[in-house]
Amino acid sequence: MCNVINYEEEIAKFQPSLEVDQAEEAIYNNDLTDIMDILAMVTKGKNETEK
Amino acid sequence: MNCPNCGKPVADRRNRCELCGQDVTVYRKVYRLSNLYYNKGLEKAKVRDLSGAVLLLKRSLEMNKRNTHARNLLGLVYYEMGETVAALSEWVISKNFQEEENDAEYYMNLVQSNPNRLDQLNQAIKKYNYALSSALQESEDLAIIQLKKVISLNPKFLRALQLLALLYMKTGEYEKARKLLVRASKIDVSNTVTLRYLRELNSLASGEGQNGKKESADPAAQFEVQTSYREDKPNVMAYVNLVLGILIGIVFVYFVIVPGIRTGLNEEFVAKQRDYSSQIAGLNASIDSLESENKLLESKATELQKELDSIVIPEYDRNMYDSLLTAVEEYLNYTKEATPEGAIAIAALISELDTSGMENENAEDISTLIKDAIYPTAAEELYKQAKALYDEKKYDEALPLFQTLVTYDMSVGNYVYYTARCYHRSGDGAGAVPYYDYVVEHFPGTVIARDADELRKGLQ
């Protein structure tokens, strides 16, 4: 129960927020790979192997 | 759903693409799973469990990145948490995957249609970043000020609320921190950070936190002591210190600065007084010398006035020159028509002239010239008349004529002698004596002198 909070560590956990003019960069850096992509890659690899 | 291989629509009841023959069984399950996460995320979002919604919606998008409903909802959740850029990013990606009939466009328009609001949100983000930088540099006061502005600009900026609460906790302002955390929990009810801070805050407030400064038997009482409620009251000591500072300043000025200024002024005054005294002494000396000079000049003026007064300027006698001019005029007439009476009249005018008062030397010369020219003729005629009267024994009438002759010319003895005789024969012996004496003295050896002498003796 007696948790000792370390303020410096807690503050360090906060990350800067992206500004509006950084939105484009954020969009490009977004990892859009989903399970569908992975399945497609797996399926494609399997088909090529079978051929 | 669409075939992941060729992109063509696949009927719901079929497990294989009719066009390319791709087995879509697994894909269909993943698709359903994505929708399942979306539904759960939507449920979370409806009860304001935004953190939970974010996790589920992200999971949904990891299954199917083209799930625009999930992505749009994630954007809304981000926007509600104050993460404006993250929200816009999700909506842009969503629009990219589905250009038609996509609510993301509506959301973006809502945000971007108000440039002022968008700028306000961006300013909030910038100030948050600056505040975070200040907090990392342990400038809590500056960070707190910035975060207050951030919250005023974007009241739903969850991270800003949490950071400000954390800083309040660090600075011991637990009550403010609690209010902010409660406010944050209303935005996102199950945010783990918020809940952790609240728990930490409760620990601190009950005296079980890291400070552990006060261990009271009554945790509630200890909590009251540690609240920042007191700070809302007027800080009397600050005002007291301010007044004391002002008083000390006044005393310092009065006892330190003012005497220095006074001393400087006094020295300047004394120096000026000396200068003026020396100037006054010089002026007094000048006045004394001028006064003595004035007295000297006054005495000189008095003496000169006396000299001036003593000078008698002979009055200009207009009649004097008039008589001379009359005599000259008569003489000019006489030269034209010479008569004995005229000579006698001119001689009478000339004899009456007083040439001693004439400044003009020519006037006296003219008088002398006329005398020389007229007197002999006049005397000869006048002597004839006087002698005739004398011979007729009219001595009183003859006497004035002889006296006139004497004034003309006393070098003629008969004029003087017959004057004495007129006095003598008219009974005025005393009047005759001076003339007898003159004749005896000036014409010795002559008949008239011997006769005058005998007659004079006869009177004595």
mmCIF file of C-alpha atoms in Angstrom, chain B residues 123-124 126-132 134-135 138-154 160 163-165 167-168 171 173 176 180:
data_model
loop_
_atom_site.group_PDB
_atom_site.id
_atom_site.type_symbol
_atom_site.label_atom_id
_atom_site.label_comp_id
_atom_site.label_asym_id
_atom_site.label_seq_id
_atom_site.Cartn_x
_atom_site.Cartn_y
_atom_site.Cartn_z
ATOM 1 C CA GLN B 123 -1.115 26.565 -28.820
ATOM 2 C CA ALA B 124 -2.217 24.287 -26.012
ATOM 3 C CA LYS B 126 2.985 23.824 -27.686
ATOM 4 C CA LYS B 127 2.561 25.098 -24.163
ATOM 5 C CA TYR B 128 2.182 21.559 -22.910
ATOM 6 C CA ASN B 129 5.459 20.575 -24.545
ATOM 7 C CA TYR B 130 7.155 23.637 -23.051
ATOM 8 C CA ALA B 131 5.703 22.870 -19.640
ATOM 9 C CA LEU B 132 6.905 19.295 -19.896
ATOM 10 C CA SER B 134 10.293 22.879 -17.751
ATOM 11 C CA ALA B 135 9.100 20.079 -15.505
ATOM 12 C CA GLU B 138 12.641 20.819 -12.328
ATOM 13 C CA SER B 139 11.181 24.227 -12.966
ATOM 14 C CA GLU B 140 7.878 23.281 -11.419
ATOM 15 C CA ASP B 141 6.598 26.816 -10.978
ATOM 16 C CA LEU B 142 7.072 27.663 -14.618
ATOM 17 C CA ALA B 143 5.608 24.348 -15.702
ATOM 18 C CA ILE B 144 2.557 24.852 -13.519
ATOM 19 C CA ILE B 145 1.933 28.289 -14.991
ATOM 20 C CA GLN B 146 2.159 26.925 -18.516
ATOM 21 C CA LEU B 147 -0.071 23.961 -17.756
ATOM 22 C CA LYS B 148 -2.712 26.230 -16.307
ATOM 23 C CA LYS B 149 -2.772 28.050 -19.612
ATOM 24 C CA VAL B 150 -2.926 24.742 -21.469
ATOM 25 C CA ILE B 151 -5.971 23.659 -19.512
ATOM 26 C CA SER B 152 -7.646 26.995 -20.094
ATOM 27 C CA LEU B 153 -7.067 26.549 -23.833
ATOM 28 C CA ASN B 154 -8.041 22.876 -23.968
ATOM 29 C CA ALA B 160 -1.854 18.146 -19.229
ATOM 30 C CA LEU B 163 1.034 16.358 -15.428
ATOM 31 C CA LEU B 164 -0.267 19.401 -13.599
ATOM 32 C CA ALA B 165 -1.718 17.185 -10.896
ATOM 33 C CA LEU B 167 3.419 18.714 -10.217
ATOM 34 C CA TYR B 168 0.955 19.857 -7.591
ATOM 35 C CA THR B 171 4.923 20.718 -4.593
ATOM 36 C CA GLU B 173 -0.560 21.064 -3.151
ATOM 37 C CA LYS B 176 -5.377 21.084 -6.242
ATOM 38 C CA LEU B 180 -7.418 18.002 -11.314
#
